[in-house]
Short mmCIF file of C-alpha atoms in Angstrom, two decimals:
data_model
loop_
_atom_site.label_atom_id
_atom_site.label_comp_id
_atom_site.label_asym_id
_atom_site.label_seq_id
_atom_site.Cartn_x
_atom_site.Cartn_y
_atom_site.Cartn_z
CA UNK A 12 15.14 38.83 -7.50
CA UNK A 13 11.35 39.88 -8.63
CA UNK A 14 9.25 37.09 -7.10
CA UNK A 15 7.72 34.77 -10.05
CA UNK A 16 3.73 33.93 -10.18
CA UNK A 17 3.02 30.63 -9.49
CA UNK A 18 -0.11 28.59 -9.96
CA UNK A 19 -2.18 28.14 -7.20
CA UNK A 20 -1.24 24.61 -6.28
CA UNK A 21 -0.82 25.25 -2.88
CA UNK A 22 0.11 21.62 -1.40
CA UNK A 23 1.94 19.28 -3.31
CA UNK A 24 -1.01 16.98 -2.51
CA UNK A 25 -3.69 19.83 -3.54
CA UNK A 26 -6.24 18.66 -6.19
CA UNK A 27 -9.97 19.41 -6.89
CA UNK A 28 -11.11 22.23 -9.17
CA UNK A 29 -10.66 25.13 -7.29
CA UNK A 30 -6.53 25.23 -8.59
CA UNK A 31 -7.49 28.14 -11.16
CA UNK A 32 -5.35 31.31 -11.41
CA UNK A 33 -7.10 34.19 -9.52
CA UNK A 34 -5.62 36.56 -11.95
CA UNK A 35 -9.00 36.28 -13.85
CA UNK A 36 -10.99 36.93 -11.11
CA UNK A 37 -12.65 40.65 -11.51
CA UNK A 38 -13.86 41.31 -8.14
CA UNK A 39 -13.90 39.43 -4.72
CA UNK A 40 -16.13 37.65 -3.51
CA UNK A 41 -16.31 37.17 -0.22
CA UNK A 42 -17.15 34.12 2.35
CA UNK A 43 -20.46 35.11 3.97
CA UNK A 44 -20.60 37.08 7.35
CA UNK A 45 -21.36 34.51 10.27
CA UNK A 46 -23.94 35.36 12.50
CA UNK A 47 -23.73 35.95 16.52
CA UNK A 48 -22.42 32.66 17.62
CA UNK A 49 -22.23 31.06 21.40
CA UNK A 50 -18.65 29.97 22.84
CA UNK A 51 -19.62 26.81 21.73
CA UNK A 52 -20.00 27.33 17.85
CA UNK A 53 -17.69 26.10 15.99
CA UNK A 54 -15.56 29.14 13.87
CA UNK A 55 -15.07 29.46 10.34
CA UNK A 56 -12.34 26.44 9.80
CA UNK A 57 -13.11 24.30 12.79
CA UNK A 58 -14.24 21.11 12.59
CA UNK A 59 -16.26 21.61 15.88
CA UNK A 60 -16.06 19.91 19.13
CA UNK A 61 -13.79 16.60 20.06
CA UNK A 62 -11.26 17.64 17.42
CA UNK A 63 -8.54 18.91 19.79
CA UNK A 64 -5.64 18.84 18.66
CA UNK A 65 -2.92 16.36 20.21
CA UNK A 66 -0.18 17.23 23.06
CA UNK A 67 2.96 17.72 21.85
CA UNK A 68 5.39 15.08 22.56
CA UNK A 69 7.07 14.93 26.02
CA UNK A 70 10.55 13.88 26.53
CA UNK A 71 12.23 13.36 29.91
CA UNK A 72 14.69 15.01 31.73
CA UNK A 73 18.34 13.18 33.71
CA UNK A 74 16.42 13.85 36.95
CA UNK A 75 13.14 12.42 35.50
CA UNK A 76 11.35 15.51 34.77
CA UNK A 77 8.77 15.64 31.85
CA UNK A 78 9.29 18.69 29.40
CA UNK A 79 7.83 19.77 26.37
CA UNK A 80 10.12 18.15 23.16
CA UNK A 81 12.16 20.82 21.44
CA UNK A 82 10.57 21.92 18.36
CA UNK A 83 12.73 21.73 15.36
CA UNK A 84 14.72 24.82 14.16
CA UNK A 85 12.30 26.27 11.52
CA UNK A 86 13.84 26.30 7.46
CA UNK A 87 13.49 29.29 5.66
CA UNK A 88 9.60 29.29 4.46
CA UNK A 89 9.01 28.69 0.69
CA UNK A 90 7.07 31.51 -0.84
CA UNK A 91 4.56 31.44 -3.47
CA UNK A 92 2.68 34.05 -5.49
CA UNK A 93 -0.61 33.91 -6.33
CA UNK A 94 -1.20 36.88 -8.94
CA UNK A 95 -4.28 38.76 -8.23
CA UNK A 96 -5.83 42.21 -9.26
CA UNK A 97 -6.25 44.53 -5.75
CA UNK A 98 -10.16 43.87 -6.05
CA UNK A 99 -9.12 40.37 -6.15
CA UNK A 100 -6.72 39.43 -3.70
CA UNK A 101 -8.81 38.53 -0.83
CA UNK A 102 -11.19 36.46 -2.71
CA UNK A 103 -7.92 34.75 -4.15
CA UNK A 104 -6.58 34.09 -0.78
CA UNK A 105 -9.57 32.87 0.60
CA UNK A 106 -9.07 30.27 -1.99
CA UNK A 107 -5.67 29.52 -1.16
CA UNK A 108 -7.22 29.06 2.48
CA UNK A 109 -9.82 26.25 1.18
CA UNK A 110 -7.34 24.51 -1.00
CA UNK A 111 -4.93 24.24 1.98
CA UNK A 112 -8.00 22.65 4.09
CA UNK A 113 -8.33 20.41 0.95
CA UNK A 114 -5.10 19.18 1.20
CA UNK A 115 -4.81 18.63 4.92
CA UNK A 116 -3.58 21.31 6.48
CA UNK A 117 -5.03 21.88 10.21
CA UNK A 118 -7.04 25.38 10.46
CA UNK A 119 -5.07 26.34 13.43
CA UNK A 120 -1.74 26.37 10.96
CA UNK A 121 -3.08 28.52 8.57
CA UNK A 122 -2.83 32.74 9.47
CA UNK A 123 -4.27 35.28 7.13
CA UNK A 124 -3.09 38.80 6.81
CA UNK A 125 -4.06 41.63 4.83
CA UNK A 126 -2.73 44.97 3.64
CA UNK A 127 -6.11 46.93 2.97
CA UNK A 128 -10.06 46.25 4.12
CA UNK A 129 -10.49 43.59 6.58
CA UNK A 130 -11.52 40.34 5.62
CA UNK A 131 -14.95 40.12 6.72
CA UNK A 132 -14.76 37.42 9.19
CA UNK A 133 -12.15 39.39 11.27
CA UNK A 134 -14.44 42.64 11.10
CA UNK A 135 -17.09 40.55 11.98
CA UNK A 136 -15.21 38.77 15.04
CA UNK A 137 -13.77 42.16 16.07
CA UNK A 138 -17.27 43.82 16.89
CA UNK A 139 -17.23 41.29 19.60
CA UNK A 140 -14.11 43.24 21.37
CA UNK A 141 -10.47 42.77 20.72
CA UNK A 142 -9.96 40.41 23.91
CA UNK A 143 -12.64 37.87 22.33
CA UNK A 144 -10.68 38.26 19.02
CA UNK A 145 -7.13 37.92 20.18
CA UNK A 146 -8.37 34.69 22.48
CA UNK A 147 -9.55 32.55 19.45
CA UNK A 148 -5.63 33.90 17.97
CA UNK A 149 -3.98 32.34 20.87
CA UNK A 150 -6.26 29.40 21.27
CA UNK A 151 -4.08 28.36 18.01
CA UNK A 152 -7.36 26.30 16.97
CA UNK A 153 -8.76 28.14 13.53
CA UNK A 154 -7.89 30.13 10.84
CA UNK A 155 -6.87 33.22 12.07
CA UNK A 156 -7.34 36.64 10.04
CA UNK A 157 -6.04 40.10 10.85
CA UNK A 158 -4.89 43.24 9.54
CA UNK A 159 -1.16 43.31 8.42
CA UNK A 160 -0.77 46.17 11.28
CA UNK A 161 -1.25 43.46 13.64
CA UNK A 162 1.22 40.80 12.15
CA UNK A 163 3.24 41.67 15.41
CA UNK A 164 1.33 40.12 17.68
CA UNK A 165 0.42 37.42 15.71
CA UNK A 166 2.40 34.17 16.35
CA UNK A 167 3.92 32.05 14.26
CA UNK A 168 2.28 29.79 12.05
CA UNK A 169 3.29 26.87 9.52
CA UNK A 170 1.16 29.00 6.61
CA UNK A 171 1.25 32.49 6.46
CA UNK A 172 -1.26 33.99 3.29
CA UNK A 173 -0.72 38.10 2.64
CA UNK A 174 -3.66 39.28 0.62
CA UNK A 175 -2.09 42.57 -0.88
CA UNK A 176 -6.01 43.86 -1.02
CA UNK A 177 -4.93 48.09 -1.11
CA UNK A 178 -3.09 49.68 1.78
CA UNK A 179 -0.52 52.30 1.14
CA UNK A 180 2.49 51.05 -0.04
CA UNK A 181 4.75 51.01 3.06
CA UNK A 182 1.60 48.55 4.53
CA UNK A 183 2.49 45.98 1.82
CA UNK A 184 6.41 46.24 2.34
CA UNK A 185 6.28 46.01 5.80
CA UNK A 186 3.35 43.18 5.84
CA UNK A 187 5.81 40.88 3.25
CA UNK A 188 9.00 41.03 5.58
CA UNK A 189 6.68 40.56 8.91
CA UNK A 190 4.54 37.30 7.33
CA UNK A 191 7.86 35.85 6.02
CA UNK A 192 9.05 35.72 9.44
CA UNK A 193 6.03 34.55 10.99
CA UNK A 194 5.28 31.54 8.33
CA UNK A 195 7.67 28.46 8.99
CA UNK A 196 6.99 26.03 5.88
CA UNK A 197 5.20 28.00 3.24
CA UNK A 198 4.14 32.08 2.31
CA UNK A 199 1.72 32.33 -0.09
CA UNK A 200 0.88 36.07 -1.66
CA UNK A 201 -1.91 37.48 -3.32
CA UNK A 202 -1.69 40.68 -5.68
CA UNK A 203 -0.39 42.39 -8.35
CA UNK A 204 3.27 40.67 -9.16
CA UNK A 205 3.96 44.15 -10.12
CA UNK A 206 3.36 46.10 -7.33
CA UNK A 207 4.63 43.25 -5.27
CA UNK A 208 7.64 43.31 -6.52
CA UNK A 209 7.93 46.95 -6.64
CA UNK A 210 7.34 47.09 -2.78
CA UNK A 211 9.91 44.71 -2.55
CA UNK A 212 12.34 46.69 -4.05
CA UNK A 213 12.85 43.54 -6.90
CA UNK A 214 11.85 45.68 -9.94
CA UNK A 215 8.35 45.60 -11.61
#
């Protein structure tokens, strides 16, 4: 079943007037390199220090032993599509990105993956070396961006956002399958519903 465009109300709380359809958007624009930062500067979508997030919750064992509480068995993730020319995508999902922030979602449960250039943040991050990269990925504090090659080693995350910015086609049909399976409340996609679909194997 083709997968139908939606408008980009990403949260059911979402408001403010960034909520217009990407579609019209002719090329992307994107968020502005950072400079070289210290361990200590906050990255793109952190709030900076004393914002940890809290422990999980910690139940107790028969013998007395504290554990880590079960997290709940995730629901199939509900999937959204945000339509978008190629030259667009990325600029479209970095707008999905903000609008999420908007509506309170965390930074650290938003991942961003795409199909063709790097977003420029992750290019940027990456000159640093990939063990520097990967270590603000598992720190599980930001927004994370990476190439849809890498969506294997990224971990799961409550929003997954798939800008379908070029890329051969196999990229894109292996990136949607992968970023289903890592998001575990919500998938939003950026592109061309046609080619999308197409990928997909849904019709165009």
């Amino acid at each position: 079943m083709p997968l139908i465009p939606e408008e980009p109300q990403i949260h059911e709380s979402a408001q403010g007037p960034r909520a217009t359809p990407a579609a019209g958007r002719t090329a992307p624009t994107p968020r502005p390199v950072p400079g070289p930062r210290s361990a200590a500067s906050p990255r793109p979508g952190h709030p900076g220090p004393g914002s940890a997030r809290p422990a999980p919750p910690r139940t107790h064992t028969s013998a007395g032993q504290p554990q880590a509480a079960r997290p709940e068995t995730p629901s199939v993730p509900r999937i959204q599509l945000i339509p978008a020319p190629a030259n667009g995508a990325l600029d479209a999902a970095d707008e999905a990105v903000d609008l999420l922030l908007d509506s309170g979602r965390g930074p650290g449960d938003v991942l961003v993956l795409t199909t063709g250039e790097q977003h420029p943040w992750a290019a940027h991050e990456l000159s640093f070396g990939e063990a520097a990269y990967w270590a603000q990925h598992d720190a599980g504090d930001d927004v994370f961006y990476a190439d849809a090659a890498a969506a294997g080693r990224a971990s799961a995350r409550p929003v997954v956002v798939v800008a379908v910015n070029g890329g051969a086609d196999d990229v894109a049909a292996g990136a949607l399958p992968a970023a289903m399976a890592k998001a575990t409340a919500l998938l939003i996609v950026c592109g061309d519903p046609k080619r999308i679909n197409a990928v997909l194997g849904t019709g165009a």
